[in-house]
mmCIF file of C-alpha atoms and ligand atoms in Angstrom:
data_model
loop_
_atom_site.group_PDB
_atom_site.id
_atom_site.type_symbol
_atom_site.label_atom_id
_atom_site.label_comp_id
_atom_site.label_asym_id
_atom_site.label_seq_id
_atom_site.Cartn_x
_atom_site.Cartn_y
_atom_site.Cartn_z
ATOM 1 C CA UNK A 1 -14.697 -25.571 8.343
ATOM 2 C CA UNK A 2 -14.990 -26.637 11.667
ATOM 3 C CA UNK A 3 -12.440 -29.279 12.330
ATOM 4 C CA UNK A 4 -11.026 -29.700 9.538
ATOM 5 C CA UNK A 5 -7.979 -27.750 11.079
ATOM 6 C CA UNK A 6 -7.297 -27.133 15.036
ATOM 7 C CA UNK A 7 -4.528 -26.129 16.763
ATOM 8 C CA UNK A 8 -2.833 -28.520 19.461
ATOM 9 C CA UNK A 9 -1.835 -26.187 21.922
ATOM 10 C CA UNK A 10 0.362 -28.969 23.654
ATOM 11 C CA UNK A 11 2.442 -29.567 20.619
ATOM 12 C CA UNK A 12 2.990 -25.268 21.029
ATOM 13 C CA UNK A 13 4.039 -25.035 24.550
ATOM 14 C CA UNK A 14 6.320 -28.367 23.835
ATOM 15 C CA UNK A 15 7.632 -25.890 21.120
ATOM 16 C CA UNK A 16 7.943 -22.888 22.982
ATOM 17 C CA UNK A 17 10.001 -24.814 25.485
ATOM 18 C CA UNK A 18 12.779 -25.496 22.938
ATOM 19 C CA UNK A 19 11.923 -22.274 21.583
ATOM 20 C CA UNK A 20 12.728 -20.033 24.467
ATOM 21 C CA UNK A 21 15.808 -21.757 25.135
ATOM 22 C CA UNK A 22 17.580 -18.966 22.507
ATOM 23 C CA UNK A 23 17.635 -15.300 21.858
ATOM 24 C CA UNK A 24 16.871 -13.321 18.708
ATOM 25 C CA UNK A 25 20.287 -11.561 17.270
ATOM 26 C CA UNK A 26 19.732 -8.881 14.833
ATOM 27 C CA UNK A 27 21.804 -6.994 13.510
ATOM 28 C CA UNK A 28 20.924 -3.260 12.065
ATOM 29 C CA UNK A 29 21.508 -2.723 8.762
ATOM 30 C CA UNK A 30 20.537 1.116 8.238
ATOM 31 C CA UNK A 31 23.067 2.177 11.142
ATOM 32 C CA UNK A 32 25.677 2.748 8.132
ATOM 33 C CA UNK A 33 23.457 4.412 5.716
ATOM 34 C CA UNK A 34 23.810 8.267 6.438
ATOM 35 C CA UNK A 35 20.543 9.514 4.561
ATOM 36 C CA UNK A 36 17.829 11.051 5.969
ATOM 37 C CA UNK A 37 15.403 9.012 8.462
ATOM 38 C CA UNK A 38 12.395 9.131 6.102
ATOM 39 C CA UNK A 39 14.421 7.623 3.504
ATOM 40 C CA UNK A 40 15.351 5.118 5.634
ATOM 41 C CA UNK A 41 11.285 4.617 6.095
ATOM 42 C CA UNK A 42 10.333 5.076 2.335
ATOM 43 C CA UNK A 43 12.814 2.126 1.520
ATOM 44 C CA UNK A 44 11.263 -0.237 4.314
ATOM 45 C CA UNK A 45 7.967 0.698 2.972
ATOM 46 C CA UNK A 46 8.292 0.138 -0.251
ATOM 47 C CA UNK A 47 10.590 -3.146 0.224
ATOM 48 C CA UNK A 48 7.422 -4.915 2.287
ATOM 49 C CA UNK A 49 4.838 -3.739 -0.329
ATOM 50 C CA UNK A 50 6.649 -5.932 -2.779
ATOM 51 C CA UNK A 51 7.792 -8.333 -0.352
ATOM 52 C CA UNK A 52 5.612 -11.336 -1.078
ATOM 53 C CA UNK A 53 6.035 -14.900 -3.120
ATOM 54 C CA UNK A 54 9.942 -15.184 -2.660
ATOM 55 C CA UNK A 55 10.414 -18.390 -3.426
ATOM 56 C CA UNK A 56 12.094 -18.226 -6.434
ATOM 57 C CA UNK A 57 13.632 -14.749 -6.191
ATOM 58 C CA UNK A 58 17.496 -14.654 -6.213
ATOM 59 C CA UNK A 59 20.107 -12.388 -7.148
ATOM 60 C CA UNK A 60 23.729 -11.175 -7.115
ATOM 61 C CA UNK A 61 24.769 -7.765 -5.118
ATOM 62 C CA UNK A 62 28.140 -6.341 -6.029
ATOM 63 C CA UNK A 63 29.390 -10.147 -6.755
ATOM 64 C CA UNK A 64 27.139 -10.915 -2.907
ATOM 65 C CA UNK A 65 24.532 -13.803 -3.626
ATOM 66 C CA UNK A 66 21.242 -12.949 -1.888
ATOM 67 C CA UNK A 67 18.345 -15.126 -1.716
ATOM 68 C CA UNK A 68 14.803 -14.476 -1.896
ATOM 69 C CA UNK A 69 13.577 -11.338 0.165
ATOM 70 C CA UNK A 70 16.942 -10.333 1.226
ATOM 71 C CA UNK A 71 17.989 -10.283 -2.706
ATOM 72 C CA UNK A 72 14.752 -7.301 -2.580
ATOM 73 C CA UNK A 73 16.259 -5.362 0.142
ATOM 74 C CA UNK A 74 19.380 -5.614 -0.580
ATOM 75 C CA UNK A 75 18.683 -4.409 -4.436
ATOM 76 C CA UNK A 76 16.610 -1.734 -3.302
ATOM 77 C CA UNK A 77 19.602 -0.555 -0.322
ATOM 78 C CA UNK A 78 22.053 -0.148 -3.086
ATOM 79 C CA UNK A 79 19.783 1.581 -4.491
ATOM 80 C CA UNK A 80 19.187 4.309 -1.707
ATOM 81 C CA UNK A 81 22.610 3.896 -0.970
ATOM 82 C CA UNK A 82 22.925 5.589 -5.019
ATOM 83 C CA UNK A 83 20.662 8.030 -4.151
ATOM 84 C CA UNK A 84 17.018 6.800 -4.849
ATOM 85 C CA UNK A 85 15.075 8.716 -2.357
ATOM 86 C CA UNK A 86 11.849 6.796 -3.181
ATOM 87 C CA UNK A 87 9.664 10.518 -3.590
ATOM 88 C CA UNK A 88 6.233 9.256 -4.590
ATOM 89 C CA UNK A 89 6.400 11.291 -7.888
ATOM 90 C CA UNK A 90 9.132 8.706 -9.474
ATOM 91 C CA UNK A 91 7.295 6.328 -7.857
ATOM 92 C CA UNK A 92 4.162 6.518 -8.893
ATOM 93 C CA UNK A 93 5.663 6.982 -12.885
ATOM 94 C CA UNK A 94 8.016 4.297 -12.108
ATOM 95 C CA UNK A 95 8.455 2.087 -15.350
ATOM 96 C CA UNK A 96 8.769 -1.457 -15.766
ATOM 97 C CA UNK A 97 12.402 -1.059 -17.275
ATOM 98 C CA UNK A 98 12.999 1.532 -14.671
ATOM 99 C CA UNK A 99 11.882 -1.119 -11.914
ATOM 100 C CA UNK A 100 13.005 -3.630 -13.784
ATOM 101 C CA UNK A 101 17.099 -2.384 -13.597
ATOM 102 C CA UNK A 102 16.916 -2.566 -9.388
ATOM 103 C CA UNK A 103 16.970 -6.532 -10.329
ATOM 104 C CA UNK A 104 18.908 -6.868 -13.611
ATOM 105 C CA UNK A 105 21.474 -8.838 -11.708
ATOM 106 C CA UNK A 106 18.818 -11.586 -10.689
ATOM 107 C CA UNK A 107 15.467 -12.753 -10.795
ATOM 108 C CA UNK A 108 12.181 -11.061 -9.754
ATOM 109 C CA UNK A 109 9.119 -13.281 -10.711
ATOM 110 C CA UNK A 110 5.561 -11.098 -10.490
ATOM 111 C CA UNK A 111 7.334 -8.273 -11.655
ATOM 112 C CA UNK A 112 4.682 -6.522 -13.066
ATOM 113 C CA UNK A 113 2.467 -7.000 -10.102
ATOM 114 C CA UNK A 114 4.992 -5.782 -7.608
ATOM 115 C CA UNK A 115 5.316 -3.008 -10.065
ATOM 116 C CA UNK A 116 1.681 -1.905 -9.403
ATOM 117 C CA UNK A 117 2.290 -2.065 -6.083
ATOM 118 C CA UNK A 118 5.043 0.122 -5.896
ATOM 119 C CA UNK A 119 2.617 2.504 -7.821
ATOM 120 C CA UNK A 120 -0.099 2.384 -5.637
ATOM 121 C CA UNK A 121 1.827 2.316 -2.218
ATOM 122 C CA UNK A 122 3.173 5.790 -3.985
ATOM 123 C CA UNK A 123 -0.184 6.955 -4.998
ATOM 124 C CA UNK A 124 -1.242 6.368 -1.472
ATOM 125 C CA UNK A 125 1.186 8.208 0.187
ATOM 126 C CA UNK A 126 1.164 11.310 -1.788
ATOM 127 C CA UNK A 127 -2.693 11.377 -1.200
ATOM 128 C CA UNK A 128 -2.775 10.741 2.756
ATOM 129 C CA UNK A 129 0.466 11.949 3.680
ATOM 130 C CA UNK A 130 1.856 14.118 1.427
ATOM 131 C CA UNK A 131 4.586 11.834 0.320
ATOM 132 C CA UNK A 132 5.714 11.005 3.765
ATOM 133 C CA UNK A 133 6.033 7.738 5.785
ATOM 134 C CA UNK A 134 7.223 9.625 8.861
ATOM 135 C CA UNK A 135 3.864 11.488 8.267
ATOM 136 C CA UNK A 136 1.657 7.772 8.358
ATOM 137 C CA UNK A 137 3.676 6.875 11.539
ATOM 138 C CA UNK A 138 3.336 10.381 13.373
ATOM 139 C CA UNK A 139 -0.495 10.498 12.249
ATOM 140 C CA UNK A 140 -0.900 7.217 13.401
ATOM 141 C CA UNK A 141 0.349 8.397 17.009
ATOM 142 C CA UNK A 142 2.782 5.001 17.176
ATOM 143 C CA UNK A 143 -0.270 3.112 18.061
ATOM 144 C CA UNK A 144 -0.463 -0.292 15.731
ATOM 145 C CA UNK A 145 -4.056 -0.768 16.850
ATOM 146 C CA UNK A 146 -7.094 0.314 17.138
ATOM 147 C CA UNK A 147 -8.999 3.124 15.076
ATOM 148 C CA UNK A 148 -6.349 5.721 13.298
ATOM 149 C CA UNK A 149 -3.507 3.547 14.323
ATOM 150 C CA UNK A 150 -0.659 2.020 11.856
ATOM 151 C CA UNK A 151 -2.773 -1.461 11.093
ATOM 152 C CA UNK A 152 -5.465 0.374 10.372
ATOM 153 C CA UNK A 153 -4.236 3.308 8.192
ATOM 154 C CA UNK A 154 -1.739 0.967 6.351
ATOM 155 C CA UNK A 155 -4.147 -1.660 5.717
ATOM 156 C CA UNK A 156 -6.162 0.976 3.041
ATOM 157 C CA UNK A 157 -3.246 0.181 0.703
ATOM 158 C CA UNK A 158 -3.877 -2.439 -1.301
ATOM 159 C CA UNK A 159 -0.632 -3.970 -1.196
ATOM 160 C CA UNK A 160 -1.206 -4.816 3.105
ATOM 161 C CA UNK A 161 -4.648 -5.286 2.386
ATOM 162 C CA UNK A 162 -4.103 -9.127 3.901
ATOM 163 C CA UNK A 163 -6.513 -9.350 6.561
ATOM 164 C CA UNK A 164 -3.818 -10.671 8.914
ATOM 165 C CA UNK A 165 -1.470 -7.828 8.221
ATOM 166 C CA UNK A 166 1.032 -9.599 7.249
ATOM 167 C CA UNK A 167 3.218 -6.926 6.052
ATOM 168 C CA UNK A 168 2.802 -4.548 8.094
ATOM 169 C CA UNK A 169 3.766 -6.902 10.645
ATOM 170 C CA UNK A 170 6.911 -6.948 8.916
ATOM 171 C CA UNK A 171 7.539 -3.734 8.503
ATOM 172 C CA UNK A 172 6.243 -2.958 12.073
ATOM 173 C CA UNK A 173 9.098 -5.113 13.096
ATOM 174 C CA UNK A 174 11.422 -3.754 10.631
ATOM 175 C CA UNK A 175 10.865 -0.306 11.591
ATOM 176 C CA UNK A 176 11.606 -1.105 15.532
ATOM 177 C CA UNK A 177 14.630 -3.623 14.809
ATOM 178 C CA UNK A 178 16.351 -0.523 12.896
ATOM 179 C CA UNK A 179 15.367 1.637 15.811
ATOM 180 C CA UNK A 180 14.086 3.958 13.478
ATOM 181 C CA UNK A 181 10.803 4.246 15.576
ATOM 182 C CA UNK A 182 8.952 2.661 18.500
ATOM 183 C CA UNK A 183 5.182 1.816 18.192
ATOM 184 C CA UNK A 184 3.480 2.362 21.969
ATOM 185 C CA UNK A 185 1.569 -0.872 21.736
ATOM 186 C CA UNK A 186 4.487 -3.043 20.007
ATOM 187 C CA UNK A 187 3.153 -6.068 22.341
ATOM 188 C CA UNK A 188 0.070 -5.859 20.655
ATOM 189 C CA UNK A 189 1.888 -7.089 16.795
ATOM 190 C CA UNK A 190 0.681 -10.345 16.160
ATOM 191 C CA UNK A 191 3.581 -12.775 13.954
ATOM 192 C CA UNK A 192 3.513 -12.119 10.138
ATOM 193 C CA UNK A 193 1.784 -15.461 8.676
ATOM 194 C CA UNK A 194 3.639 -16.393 5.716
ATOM 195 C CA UNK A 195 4.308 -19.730 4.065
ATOM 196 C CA UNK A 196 7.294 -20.424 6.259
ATOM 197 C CA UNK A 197 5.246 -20.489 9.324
ATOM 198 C CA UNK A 198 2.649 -21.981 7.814
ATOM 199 C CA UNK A 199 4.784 -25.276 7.219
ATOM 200 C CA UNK A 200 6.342 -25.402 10.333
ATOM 201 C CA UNK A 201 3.525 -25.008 11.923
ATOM 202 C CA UNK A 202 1.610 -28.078 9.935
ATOM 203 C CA UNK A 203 5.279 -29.718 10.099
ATOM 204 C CA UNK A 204 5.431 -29.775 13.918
ATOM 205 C CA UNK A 205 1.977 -30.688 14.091
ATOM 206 C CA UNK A 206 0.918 -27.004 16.184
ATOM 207 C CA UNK A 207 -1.329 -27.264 13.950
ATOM 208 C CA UNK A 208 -3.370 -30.382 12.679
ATOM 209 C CA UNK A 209 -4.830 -31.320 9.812
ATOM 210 C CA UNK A 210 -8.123 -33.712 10.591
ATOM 211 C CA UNK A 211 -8.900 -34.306 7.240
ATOM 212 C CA UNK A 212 -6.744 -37.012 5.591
ATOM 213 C CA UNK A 213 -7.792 -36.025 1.926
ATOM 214 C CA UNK A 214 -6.574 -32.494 3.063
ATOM 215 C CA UNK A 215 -3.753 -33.677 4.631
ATOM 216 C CA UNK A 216 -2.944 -35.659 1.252
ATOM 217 C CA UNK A 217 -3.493 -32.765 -0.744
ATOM 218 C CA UNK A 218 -1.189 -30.151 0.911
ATOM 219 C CA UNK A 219 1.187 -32.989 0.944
ATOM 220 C CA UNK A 220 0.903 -33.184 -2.975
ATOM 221 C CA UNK A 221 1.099 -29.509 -3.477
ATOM 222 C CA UNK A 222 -2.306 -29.146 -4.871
ATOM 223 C CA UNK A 223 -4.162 -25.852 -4.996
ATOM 224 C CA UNK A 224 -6.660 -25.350 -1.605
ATOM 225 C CA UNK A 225 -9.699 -22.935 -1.601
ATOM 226 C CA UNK A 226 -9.640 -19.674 -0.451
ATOM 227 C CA UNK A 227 -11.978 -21.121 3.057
ATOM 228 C CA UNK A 228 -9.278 -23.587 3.630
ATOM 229 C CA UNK A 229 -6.518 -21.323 3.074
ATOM 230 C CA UNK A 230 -7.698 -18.676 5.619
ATOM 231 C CA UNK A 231 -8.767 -21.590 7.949
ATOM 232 C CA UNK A 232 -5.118 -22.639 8.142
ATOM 233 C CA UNK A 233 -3.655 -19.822 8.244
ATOM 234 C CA UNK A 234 -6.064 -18.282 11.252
ATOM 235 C CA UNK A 235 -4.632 -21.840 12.911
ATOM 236 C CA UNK A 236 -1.175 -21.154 12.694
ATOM 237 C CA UNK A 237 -1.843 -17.496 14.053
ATOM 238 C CA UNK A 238 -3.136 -18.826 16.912
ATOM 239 C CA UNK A 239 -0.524 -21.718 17.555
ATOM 240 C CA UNK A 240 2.002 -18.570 17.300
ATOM 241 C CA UNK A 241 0.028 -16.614 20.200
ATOM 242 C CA UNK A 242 0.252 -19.650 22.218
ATOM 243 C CA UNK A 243 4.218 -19.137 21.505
ATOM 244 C CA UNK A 244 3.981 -15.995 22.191
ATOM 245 C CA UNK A 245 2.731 -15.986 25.915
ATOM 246 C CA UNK A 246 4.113 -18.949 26.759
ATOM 247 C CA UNK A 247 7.634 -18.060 25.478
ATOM 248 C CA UNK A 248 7.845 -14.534 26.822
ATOM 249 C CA UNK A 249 9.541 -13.345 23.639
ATOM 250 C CA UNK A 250 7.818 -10.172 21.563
ATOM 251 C CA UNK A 251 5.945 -11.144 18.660
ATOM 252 C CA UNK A 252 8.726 -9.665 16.223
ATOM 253 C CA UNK A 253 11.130 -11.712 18.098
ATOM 254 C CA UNK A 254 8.703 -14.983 17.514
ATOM 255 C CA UNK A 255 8.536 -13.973 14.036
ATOM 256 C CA UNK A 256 11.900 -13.646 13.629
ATOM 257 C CA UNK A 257 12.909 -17.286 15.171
ATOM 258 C CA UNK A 258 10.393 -18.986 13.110
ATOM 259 C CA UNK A 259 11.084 -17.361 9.407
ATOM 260 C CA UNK A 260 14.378 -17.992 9.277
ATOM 261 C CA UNK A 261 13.697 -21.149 10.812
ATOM 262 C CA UNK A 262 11.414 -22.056 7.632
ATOM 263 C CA UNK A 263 13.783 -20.600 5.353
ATOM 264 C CA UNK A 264 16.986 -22.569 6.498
ATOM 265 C CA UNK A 265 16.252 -25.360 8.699
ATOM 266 C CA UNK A 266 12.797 -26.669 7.567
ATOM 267 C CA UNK A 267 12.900 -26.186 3.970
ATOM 268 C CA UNK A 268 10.695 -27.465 1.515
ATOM 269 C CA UNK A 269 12.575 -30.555 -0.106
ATOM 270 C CA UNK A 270 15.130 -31.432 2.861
ATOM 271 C CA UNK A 271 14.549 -30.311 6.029
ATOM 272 C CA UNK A 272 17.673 -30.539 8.322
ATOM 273 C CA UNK A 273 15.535 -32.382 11.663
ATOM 274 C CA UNK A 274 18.652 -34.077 12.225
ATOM 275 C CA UNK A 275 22.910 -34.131 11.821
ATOM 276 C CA UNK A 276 24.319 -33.749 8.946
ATOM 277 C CA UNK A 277 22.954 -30.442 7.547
ATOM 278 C CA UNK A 278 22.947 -29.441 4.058
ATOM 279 C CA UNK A 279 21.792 -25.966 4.344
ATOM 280 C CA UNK A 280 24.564 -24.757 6.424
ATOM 281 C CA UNK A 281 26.430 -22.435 4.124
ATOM 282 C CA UNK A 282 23.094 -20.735 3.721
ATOM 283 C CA UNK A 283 21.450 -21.027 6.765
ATOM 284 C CA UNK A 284 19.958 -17.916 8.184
ATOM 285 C CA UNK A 285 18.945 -19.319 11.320
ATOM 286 C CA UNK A 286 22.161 -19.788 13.370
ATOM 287 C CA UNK A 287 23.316 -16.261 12.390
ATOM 288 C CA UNK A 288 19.801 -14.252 13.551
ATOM 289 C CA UNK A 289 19.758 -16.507 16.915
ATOM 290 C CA UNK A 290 21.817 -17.519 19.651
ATOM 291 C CA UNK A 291 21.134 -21.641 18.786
ATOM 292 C CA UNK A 292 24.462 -23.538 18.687
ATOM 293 C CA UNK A 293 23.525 -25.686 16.297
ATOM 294 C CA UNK A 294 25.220 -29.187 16.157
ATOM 295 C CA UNK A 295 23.764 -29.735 12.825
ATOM 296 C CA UNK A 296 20.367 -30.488 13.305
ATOM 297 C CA UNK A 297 17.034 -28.525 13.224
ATOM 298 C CA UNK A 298 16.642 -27.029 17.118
ATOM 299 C CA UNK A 299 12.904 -28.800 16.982
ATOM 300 C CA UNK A 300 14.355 -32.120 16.609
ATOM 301 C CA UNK A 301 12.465 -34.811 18.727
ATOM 302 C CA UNK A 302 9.194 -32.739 19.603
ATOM 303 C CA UNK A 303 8.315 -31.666 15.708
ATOM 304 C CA UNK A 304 6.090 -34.493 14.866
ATOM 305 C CA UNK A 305 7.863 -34.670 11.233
ATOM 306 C CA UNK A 306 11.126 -35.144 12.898
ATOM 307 C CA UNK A 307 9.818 -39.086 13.463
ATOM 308 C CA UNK A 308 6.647 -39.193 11.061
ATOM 309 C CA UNK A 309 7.382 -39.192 7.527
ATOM 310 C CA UNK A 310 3.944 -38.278 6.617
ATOM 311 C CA UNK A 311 4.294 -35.250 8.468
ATOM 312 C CA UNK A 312 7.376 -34.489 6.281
ATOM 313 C CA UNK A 313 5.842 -34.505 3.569
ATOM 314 C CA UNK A 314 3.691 -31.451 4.567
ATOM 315 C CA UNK A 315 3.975 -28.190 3.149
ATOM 316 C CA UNK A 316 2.292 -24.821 3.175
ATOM 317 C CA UNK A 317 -0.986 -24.847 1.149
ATOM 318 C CA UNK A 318 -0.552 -24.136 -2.288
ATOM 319 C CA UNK A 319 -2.513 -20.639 -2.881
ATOM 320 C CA UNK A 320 -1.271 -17.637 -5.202
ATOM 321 C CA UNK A 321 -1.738 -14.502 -3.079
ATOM 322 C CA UNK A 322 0.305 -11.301 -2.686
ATOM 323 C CA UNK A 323 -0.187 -10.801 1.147
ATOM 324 C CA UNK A 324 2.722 -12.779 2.092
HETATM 325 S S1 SF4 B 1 12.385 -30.975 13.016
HETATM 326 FE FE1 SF4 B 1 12.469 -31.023 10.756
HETATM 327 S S2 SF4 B 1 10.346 -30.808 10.047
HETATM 328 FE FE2 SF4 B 1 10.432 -30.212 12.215
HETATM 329 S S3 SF4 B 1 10.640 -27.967 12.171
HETATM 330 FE FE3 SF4 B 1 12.702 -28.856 12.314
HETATM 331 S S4 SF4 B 1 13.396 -29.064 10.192
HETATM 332 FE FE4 SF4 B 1 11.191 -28.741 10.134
#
């Protein structure tokens, strides 16, 4: 594989200029909810498990239109909220029309996939820690790393299996936005590698392509091999280290700037590089950051697609997995 991908660690630091030029907002969502804390972890647990392959996910929460993940969360909130506790008994017997009514007001694709992982997530828990997420978080002494820490406990179920940790990235981050706990070595979280990052990252050109038949391909949508896949995505982890250090934000903070930078700004079809935008009414990225956005992508001028339409045309590499 050598070459065929490399990461341009100019293009990054150009990148992490603009980037650091903004702060991360977030606002807490659990504050509100007055149900126990390991409820609070069950449902953040269970959420990333199935949180994978969002594309076409979409839904409607009392009359609220969600897209994607946030259509997941926000179907499985209500559902706390109504007094699912998530105890790995129901869990593990959950049934497909059972699962299935969390969604009825909007689209789940892999359902019976995600199902299984909502099994086995269950299944898992009961058997290392009786039941408990507090228990996988206390056990793992709020260490991510190293031997006996979150990563590596976590990464036993199948569904955050992904060698990169994708997930549990996410849910790392997830579980310290909330302020529901505080991991010792949070600096040591790496970004959560998912198809959004992936594209910006080819996109801006942070990471480079040096095969043109490659190049073509991804452009085209076309199915890549498993070598290339992990290839690029190894890439764009390291590209997001480089943002990392040379930013000076934490890696859930990176993560955060650069999702809902894929999913608003640099979508798919019609990125926004430049005035007008057509994904305001949706966009995601102006209300988790402190960007005052004049109606153009906050990249504009350094990404390489913003004045390359080959670049453009670049997308994340088609490959069906479930680890992000
Ligand atoms: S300038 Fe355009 S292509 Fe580049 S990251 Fe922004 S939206 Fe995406």
């Amino acid at each position: 594989m050598d070459r065929i991908v490399y990461v341009d660690r100019d293009r990054c630091i150009d990148v992490s200029s603009r980037i650091k030029t903004i702060g991360v907002v977030y606002r807490r969502m659990l504050d509100g909810v007055h149900v126990d804390l390991e409820y609070k972890l069950r449902l953040l647990l269970y959420f990333t498990a199935i949180c994978y392959d969002t594309r076409r996910v979409w839904g409607y929460i009392d009359g609220v239109y969600y897209r994607g993940s946030d259509y997941i969360y926000h179907a499985m909130l209500k559902k706390l909220m109504e007094g699912e506790f998530f105890d790995t008994d129901r869990m593990r017997e959950l049934s497909l029309e059972e699962f299935g009514q969390w969604f009825e007001e909007g689209v789940l694709t892999r359902i019976d996939e995600r199902l299984k992982f909502i099994r086995d997530t269950a299944r898992m828990l009961e058997l290392f820690y009786d039941g408990m997420a507090s228990k996988l978080i206390e056990e793992s002494g709020y260490r991510l790393s190293g031997s006996g820490g979150f990563v590596d406990r976590l990464s036993r179920f199948k569904a955050f299996s992904d060698p990169l940790a994708k997930k549990i990235m996410v849910l790392a981050s997830l579980i310290e936005f909330e302020g529901l706990a505080f991991f010792k070595d949070s600096d040591s979280m790496e970004v959560g590698v998912d198809y959004h990052l992936q594209r910006i990252a080819l996109r801006t050109g942070m990471v480079r392509i040096a095969d043109r038949s490659l190049s073509e391909r991804i452009a085209r949508g076309r199915f890549v091999s498993k070598p290339i896949h992990d290839a690029i995505r190894g890439s764009c982890l390291e590209a997001y280290r480089i943002i990392i250090d040379e930013a000076g934000f934490k890696p859930r903070e990176v993560d955060a700037i650069f999702w809902n930078l894929g999913r608003s700004c640099c979508s798919i079809r019609r990125p926004s590089c430049k005035p007008p935008c057509i994904h305001s009414d949706i966009c995601s990225f102006t209300t988790s950051t402190t960007y005052e956005c004049m109606g153009g992508c906050i990249l504009g001028g350094i990404c390489e697609a913003s004045g390359n339409r080959d670049f453009i045309k670049l997308k994340e590499p088609r490959y069906r997995t479930y680890y992000y």
